[in-house]
mmCIF file of C-alpha atoms and ligand atoms in Angstrom:
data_model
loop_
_atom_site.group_PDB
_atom_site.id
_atom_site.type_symbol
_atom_site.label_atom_id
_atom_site.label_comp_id
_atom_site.label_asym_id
_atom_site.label_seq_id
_atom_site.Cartn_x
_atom_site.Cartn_y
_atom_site.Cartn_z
ATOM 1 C CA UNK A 1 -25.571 4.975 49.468
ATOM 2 C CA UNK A 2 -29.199 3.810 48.761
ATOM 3 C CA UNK A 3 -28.973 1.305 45.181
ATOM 4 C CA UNK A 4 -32.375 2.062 43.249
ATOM 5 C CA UNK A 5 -32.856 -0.789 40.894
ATOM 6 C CA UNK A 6 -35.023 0.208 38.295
ATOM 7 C CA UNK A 7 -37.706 -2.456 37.080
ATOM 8 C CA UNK A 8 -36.113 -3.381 33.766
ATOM 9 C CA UNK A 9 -39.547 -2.586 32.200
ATOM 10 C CA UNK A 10 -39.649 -5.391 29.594
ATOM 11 C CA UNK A 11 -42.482 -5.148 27.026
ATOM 12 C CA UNK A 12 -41.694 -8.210 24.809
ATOM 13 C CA UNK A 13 -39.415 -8.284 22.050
ATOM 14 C CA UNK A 14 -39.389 -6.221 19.897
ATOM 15 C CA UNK A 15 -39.159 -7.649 16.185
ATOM 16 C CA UNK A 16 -37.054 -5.090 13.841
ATOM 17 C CA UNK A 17 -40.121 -5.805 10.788
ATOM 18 C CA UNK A 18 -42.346 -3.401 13.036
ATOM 19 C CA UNK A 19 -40.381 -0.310 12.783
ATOM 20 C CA UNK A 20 -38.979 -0.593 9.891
ATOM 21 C CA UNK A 21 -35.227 -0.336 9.622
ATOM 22 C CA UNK A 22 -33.317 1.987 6.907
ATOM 23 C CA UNK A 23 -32.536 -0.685 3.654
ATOM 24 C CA UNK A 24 -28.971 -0.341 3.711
ATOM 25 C CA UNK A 25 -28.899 -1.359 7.565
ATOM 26 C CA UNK A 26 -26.500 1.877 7.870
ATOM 27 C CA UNK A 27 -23.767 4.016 5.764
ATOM 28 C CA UNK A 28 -26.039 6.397 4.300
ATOM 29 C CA UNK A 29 -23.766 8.209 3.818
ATOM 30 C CA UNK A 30 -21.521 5.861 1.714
ATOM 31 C CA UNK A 31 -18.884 6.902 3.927
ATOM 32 C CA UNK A 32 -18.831 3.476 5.735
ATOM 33 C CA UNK A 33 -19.927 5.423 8.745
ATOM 34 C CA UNK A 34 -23.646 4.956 10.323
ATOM 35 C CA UNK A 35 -25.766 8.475 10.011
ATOM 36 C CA UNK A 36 -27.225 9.096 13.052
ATOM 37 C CA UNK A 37 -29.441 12.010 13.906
ATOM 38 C CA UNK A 38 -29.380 13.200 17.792
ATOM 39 C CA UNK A 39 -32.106 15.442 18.574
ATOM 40 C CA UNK A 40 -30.877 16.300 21.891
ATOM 41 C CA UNK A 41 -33.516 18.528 24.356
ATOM 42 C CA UNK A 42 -30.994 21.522 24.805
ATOM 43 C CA UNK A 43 -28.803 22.602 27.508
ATOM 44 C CA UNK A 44 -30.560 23.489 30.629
ATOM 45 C CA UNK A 45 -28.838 21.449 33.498
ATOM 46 C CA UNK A 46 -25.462 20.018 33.953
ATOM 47 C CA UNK A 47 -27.352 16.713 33.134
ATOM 48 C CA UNK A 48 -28.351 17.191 30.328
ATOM 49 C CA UNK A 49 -24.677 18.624 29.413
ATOM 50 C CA UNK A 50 -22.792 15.159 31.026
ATOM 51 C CA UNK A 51 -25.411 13.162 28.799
ATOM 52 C CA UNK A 52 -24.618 15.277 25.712
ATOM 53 C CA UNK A 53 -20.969 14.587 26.506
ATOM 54 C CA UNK A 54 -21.533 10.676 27.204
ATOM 55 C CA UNK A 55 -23.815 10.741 23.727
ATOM 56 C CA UNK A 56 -21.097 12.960 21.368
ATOM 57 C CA UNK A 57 -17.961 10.130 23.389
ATOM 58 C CA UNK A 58 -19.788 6.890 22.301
ATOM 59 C CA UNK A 59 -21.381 8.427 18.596
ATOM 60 C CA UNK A 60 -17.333 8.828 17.480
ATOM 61 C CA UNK A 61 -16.304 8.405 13.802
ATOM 62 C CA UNK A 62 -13.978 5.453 15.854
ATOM 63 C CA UNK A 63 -16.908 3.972 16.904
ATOM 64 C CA UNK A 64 -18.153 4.279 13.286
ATOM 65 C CA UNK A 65 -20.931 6.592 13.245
ATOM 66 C CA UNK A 66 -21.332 9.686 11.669
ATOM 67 C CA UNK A 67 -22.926 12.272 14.349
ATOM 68 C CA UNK A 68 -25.602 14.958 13.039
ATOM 69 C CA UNK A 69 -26.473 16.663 16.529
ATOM 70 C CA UNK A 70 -29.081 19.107 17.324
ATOM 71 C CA UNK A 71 -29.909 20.993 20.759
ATOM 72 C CA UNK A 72 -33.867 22.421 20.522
ATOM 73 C CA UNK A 73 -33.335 24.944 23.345
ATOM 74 C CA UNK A 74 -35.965 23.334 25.289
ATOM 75 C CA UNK A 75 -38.475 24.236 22.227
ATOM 76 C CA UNK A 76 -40.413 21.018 21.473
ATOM 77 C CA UNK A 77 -41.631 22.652 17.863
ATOM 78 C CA UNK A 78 -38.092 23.005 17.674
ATOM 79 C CA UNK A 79 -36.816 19.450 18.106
ATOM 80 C CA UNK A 80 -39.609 18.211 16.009
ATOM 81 C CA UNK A 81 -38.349 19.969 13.052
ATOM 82 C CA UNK A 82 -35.064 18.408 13.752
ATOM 83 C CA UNK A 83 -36.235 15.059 13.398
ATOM 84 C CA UNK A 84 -37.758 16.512 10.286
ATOM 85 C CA UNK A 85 -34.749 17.544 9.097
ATOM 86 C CA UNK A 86 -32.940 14.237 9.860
ATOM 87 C CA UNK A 87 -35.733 12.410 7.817
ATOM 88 C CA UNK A 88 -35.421 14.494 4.489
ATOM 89 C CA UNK A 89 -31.149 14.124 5.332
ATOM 90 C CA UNK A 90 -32.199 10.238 4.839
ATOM 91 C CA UNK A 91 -29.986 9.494 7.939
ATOM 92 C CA UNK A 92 -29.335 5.590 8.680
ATOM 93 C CA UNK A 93 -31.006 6.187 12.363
ATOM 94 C CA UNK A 94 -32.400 8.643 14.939
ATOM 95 C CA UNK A 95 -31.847 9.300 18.641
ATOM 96 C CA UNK A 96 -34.187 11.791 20.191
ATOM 97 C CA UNK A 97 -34.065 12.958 24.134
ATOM 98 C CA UNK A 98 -37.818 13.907 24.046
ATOM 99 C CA UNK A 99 -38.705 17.256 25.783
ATOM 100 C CA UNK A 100 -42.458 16.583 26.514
ATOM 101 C CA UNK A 101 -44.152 13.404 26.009
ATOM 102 C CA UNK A 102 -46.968 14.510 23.737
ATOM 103 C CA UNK A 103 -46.447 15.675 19.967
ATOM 104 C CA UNK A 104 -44.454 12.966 18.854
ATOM 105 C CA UNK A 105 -46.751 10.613 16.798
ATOM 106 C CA UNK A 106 -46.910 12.800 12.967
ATOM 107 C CA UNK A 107 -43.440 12.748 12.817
ATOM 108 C CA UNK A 108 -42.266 9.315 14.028
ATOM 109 C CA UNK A 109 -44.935 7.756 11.687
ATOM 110 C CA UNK A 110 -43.004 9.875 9.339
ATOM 111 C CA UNK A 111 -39.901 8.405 10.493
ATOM 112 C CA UNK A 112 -41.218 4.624 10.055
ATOM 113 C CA UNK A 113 -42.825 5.354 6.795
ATOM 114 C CA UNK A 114 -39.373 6.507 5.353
ATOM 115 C CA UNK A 115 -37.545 3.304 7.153
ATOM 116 C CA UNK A 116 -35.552 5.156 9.771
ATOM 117 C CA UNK A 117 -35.467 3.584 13.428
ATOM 118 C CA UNK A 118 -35.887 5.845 16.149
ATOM 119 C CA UNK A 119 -34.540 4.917 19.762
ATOM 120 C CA UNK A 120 -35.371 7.085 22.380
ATOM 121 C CA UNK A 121 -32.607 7.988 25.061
ATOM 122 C CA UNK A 122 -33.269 9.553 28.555
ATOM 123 C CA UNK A 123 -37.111 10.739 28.695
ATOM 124 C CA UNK A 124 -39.935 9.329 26.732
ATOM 125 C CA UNK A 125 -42.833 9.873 24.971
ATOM 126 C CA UNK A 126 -47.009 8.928 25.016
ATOM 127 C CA UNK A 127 -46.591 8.148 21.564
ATOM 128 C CA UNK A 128 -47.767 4.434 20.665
ATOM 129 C CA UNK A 129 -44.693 1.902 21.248
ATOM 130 C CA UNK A 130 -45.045 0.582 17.262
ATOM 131 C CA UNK A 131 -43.333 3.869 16.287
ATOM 132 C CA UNK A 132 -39.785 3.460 18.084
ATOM 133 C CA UNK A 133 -37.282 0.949 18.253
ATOM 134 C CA UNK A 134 -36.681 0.833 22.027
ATOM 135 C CA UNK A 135 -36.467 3.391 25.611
ATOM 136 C CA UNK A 136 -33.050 3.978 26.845
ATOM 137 C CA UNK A 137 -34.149 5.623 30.258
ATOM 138 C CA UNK A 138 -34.493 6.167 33.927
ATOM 139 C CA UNK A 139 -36.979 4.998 36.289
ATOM 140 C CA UNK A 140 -38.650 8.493 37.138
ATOM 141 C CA UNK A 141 -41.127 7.230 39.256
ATOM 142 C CA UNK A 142 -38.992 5.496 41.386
ATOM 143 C CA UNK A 143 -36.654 8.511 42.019
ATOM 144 C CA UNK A 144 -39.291 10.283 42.953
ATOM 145 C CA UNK A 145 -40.219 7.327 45.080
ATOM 146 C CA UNK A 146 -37.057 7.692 46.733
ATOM 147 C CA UNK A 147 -36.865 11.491 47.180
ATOM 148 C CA UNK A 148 -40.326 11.302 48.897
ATOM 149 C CA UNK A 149 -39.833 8.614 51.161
ATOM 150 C CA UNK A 150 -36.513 10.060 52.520
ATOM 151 C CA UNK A 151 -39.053 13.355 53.535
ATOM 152 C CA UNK A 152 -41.407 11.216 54.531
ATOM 153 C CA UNK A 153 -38.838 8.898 56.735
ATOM 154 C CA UNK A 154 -37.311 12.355 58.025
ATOM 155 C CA UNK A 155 -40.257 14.486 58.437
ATOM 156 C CA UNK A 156 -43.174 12.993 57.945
ATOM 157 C CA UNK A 157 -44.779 12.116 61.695
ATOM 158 C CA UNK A 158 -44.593 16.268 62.375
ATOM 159 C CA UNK A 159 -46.775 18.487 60.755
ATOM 160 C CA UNK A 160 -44.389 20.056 57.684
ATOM 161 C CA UNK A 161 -44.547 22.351 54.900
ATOM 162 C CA UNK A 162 -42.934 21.583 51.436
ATOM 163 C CA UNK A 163 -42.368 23.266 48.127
ATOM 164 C CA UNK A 164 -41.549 22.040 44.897
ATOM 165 C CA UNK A 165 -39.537 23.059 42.239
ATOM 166 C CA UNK A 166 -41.291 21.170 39.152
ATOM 167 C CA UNK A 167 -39.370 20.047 35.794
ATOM 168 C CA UNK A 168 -40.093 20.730 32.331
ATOM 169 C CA UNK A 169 -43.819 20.837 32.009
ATOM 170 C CA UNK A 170 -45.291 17.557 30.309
ATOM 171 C CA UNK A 171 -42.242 15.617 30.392
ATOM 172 C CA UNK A 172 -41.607 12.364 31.167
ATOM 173 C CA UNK A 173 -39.630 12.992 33.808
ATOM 174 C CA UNK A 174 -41.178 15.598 35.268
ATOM 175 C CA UNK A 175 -44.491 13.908 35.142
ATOM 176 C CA UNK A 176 -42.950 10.395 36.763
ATOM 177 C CA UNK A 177 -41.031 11.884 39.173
ATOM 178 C CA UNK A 178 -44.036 14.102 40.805
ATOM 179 C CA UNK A 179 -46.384 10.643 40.720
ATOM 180 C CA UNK A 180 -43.571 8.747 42.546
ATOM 181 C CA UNK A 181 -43.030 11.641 44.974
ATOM 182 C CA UNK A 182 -46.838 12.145 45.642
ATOM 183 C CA UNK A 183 -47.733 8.445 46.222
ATOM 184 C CA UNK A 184 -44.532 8.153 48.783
ATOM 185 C CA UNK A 185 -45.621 11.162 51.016
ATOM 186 C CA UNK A 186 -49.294 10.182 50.482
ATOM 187 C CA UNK A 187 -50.755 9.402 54.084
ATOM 188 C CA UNK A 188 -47.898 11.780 55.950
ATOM 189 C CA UNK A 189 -48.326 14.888 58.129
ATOM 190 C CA UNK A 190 -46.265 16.763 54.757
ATOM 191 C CA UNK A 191 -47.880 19.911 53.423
ATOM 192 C CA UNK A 192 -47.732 20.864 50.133
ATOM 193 C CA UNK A 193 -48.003 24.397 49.894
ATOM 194 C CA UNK A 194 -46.740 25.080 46.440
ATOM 195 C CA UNK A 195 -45.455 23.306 43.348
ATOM 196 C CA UNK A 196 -44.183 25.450 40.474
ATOM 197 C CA UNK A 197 -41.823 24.281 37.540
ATOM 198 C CA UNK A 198 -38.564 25.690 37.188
ATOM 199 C CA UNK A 199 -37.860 24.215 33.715
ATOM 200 C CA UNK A 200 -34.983 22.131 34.953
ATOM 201 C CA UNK A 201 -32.388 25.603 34.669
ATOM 202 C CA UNK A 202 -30.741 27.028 38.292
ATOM 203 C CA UNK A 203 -32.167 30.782 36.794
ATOM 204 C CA UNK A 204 -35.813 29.611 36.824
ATOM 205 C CA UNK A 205 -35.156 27.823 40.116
ATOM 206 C CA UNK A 206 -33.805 30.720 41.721
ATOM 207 C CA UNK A 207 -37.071 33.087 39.924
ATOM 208 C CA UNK A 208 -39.774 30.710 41.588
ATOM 209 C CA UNK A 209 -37.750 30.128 45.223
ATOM 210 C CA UNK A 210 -37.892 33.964 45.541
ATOM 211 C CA UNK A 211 -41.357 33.913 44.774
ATOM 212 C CA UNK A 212 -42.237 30.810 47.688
ATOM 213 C CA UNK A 213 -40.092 32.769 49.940
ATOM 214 C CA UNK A 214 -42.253 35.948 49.348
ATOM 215 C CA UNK A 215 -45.009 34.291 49.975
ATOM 216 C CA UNK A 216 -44.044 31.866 52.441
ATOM 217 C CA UNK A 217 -41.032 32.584 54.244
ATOM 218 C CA UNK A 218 -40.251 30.841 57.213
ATOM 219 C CA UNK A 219 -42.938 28.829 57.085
ATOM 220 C CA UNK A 220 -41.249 26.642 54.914
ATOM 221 C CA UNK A 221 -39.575 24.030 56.196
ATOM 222 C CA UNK A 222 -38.506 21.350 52.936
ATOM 223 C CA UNK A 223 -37.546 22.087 49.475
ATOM 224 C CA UNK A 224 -38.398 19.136 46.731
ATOM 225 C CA UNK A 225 -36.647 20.424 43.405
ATOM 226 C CA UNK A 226 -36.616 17.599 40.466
ATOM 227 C CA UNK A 227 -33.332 18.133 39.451
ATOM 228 C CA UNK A 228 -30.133 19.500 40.956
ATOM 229 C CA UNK A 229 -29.793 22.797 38.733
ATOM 230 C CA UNK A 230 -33.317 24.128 40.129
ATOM 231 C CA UNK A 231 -32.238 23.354 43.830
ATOM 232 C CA UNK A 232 -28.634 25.400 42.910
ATOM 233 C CA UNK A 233 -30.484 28.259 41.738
ATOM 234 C CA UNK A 234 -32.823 28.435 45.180
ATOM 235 C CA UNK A 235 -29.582 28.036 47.328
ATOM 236 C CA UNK A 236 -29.115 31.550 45.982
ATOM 237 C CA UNK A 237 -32.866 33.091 46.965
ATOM 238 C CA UNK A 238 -32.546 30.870 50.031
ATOM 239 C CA UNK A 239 -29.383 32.749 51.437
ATOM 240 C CA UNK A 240 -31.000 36.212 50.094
ATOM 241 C CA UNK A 241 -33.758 35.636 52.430
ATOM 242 C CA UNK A 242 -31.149 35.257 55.372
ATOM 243 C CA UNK A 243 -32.061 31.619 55.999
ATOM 244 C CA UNK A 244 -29.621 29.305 56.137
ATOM 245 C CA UNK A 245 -30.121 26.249 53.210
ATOM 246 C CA UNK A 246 -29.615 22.651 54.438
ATOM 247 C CA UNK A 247 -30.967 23.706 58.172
ATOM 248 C CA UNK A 248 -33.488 26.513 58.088
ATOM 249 C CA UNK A 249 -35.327 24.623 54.841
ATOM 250 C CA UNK A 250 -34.096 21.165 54.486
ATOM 251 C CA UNK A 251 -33.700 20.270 50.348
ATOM 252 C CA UNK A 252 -33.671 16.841 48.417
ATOM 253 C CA UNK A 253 -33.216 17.035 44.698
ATOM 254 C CA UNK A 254 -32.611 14.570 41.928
ATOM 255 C CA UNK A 255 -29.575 13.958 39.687
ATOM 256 C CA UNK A 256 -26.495 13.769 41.418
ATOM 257 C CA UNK A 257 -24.110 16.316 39.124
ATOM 258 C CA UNK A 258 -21.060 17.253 40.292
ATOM 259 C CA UNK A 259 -22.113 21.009 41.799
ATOM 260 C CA UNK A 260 -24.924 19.125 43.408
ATOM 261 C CA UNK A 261 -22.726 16.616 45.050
ATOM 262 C CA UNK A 262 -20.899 19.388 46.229
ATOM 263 C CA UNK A 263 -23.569 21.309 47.711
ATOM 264 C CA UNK A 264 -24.561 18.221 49.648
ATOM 265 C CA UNK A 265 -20.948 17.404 50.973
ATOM 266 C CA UNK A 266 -20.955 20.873 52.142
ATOM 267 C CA UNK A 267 -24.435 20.442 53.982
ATOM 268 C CA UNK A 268 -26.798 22.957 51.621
ATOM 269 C CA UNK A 269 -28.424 19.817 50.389
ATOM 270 C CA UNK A 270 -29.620 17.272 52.414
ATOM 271 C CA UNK A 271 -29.980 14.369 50.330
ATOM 272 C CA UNK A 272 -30.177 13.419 46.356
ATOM 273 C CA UNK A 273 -31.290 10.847 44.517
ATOM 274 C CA UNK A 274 -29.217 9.857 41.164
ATOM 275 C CA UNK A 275 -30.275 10.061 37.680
ATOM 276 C CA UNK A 276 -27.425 8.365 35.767
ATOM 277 C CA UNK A 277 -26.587 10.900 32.304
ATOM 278 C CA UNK A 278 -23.831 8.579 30.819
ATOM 279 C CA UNK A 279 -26.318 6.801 28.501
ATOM 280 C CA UNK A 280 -24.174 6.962 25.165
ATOM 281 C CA UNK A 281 -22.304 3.932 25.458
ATOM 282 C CA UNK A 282 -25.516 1.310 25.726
ATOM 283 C CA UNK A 283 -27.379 3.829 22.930
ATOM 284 C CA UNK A 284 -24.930 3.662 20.411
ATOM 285 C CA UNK A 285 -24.814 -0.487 20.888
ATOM 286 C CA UNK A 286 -28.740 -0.273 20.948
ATOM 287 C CA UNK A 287 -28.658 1.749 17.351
ATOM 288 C CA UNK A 288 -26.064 -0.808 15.717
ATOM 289 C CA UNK A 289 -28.095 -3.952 17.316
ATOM 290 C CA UNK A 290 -31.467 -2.238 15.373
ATOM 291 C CA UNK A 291 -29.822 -1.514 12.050
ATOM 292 C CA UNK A 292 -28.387 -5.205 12.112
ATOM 293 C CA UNK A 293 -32.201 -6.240 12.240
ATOM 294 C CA UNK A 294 -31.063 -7.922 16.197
ATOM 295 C CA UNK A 295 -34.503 -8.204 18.160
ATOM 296 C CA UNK A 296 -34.384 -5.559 21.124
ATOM 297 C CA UNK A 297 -35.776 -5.239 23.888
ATOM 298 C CA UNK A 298 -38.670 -2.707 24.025
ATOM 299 C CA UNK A 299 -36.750 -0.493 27.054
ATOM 300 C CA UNK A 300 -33.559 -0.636 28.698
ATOM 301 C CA UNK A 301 -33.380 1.434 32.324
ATOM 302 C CA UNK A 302 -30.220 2.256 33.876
ATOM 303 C CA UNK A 303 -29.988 2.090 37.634
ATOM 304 C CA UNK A 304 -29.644 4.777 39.898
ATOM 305 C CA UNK A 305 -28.506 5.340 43.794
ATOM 306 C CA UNK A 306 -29.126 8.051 46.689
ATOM 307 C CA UNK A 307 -26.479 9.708 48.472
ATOM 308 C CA UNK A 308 -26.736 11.544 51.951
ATOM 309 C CA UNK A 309 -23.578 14.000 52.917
ATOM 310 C CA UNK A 310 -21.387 11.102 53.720
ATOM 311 C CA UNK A 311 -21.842 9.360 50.558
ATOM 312 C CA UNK A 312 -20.917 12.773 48.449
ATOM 313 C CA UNK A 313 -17.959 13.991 50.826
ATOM 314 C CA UNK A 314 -16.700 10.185 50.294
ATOM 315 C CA UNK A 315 -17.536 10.183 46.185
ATOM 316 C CA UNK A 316 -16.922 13.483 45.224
ATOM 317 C CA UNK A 317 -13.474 12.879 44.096
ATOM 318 C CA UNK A 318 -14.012 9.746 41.716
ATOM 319 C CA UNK A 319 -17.357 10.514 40.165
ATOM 320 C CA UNK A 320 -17.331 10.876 36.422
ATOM 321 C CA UNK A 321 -19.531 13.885 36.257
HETATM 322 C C1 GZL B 1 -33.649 13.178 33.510
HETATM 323 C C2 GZL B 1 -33.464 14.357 32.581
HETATM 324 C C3 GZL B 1 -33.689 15.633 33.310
HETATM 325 C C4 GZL B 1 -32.696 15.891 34.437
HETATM 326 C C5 GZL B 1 -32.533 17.363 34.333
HETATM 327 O O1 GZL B 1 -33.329 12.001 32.830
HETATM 328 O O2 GZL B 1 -34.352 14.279 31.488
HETATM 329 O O3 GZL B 1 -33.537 16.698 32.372
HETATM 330 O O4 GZL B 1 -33.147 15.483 35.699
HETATM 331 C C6 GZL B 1 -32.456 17.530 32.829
HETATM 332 O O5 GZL B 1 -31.406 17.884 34.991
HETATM 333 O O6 GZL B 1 -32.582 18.842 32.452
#
């Protein structure tokens, strides 16, 4: 198993007097409980579903917090009047898994104006760093480092024709993980010959495969897909074109979910890179540390790994999700 260590991207301290923190430094809600609003992306992977889990287990009533939670449907209008709504609730903090990037700046100066910390979990945004607390990520560039060097490692001295199956358009980790791909394979005898987005979900994976495969057929030889959902979905227009997935078109995705772990022990993928979901724990720590005015760091990013078919025939049984 190959350890990624993410660069803990450090960009000074952050002092709480920038971004404002809500007066009462929590319990809102005069419950005694912290009001937190999650505006979570949706549910289009089994990521996002074991970070949704991890978020809901660590944002308790035990722990002390009082949970508003809100899945957009992938609908980035949608998630922004969410964090509307959370802002008019008067909540003691907010948590938002950004869809896209761009979009974000009305409504977190909104957000800072009314004294409500925002700390963004999983992707980010291009919004200026004065309007959130702190990043609770992933190094997306680097696992798309990762996926592209193993192609390049494996195939790349023999001329070779790839596809991709793209994220969510215009986010973060979409974006990062392409630019870490391209800039590993840059220089190799590895053909592009399409790149499409799949919107994270195994349906839209399996739409867009059939379409490459129409177009392309055998002349494929590698599948990139930037998570594991999109790469589950073309198993299915893989084996409908009688080829045979893991040999016939060789396929390296990113995440490391259980079904994806499982379709690499059984040989239909050929490698994956991690993307660690179980983020909830270090959040909910993060949101307490900002209402209790602590200085925090301006992002936090959680390490990943890589796993061939050994690794996820040997892990399969003891991984969390
Ligand atoms: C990555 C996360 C991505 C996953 C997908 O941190 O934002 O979104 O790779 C999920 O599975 O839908």
């Amino acid at each position: 198993m190959k350890k990624i260590l993410g660069g803990l991207a450090v960009a000074g301290m952050m002092s709480l007097a920038l971004v404002g923190c809500s007066a009462s430094g929590g319990d809102s809600g005069g419950d005694g409980l912290i009001t937190v609003g999650f505006a979570q992306t949706g549910s289009e992977s089994g990521w996002r579903s074991a970070n949704t889990e991890s978020m809901k287990a660590a944002f308790s009533e035990e722990n002390g917090f009082k949970l508003v939670f809100n899945a957009a449907d992938n609908k980035p209008e949608a998630q922004i009047a969410a964090v509307r709504s959370f802002i008019n609730q008067g909540v003691d903090a907010i948590v938002i898994a950004p869809i896209v990037v761009d979009g974000w700046d009305d409504v977190l100066k909104e957000a800072k104006d009314a004294g409500i910390p925002v700390i963004l979990e999983d992707r980010t945004t291009s919004a200026s760093p004065d309007l959130y607390a702190t990043w609770v990520g992933l190094d997306f560039q680097k696992e798309g480092q990762t996926a592209g060097e193993w192609v390049a490692e494996n195939f790349g001295d023999t001329p070779t024709n790839l596809v991709v199956l793209e994220g969510t358009t215009g986010s973060s980790a979409a974006l990062d993980r392409a630019t870490g791909f391209n800039k590993a394979i840059e220089g190799t005898s590895i053909n592009v010959l399409d790149s499409q987005t799949g919107n994270f979900t195994r349906a839209d994976g399996k739409t867009v495969m059939e379409g490459f495969l129409q177009k392309y057929g055998k002349d494929i030889n590698v599948l990139f897909a930037h998570n594991d959902d999109m790469g589950l979905g073309a198993l299915d227009a893989i084996k409908a074109a009688g080829l045979v997935p893991g040999q016939d078109i060789k396929i390296v995705t990113i995440d490391a979910v259980h079904d994806g772990m499982q379709a690499l022990a059984d040989g239909e993928f050929n490698y994956i890179v991690e993307c660690n979901p179980i983020l909830g724990e270090q959040v909910a720590e993060i949101v307490k540390k900002v209402l209790a005015g602590e200085t925090v760091e301006k992002s936090y990013i959680v390490p990943d790994g890589a796993f061939t078919q050994e690794d996820a025939i040997k892990l399969l049984p003891t991984r969390p999700y």
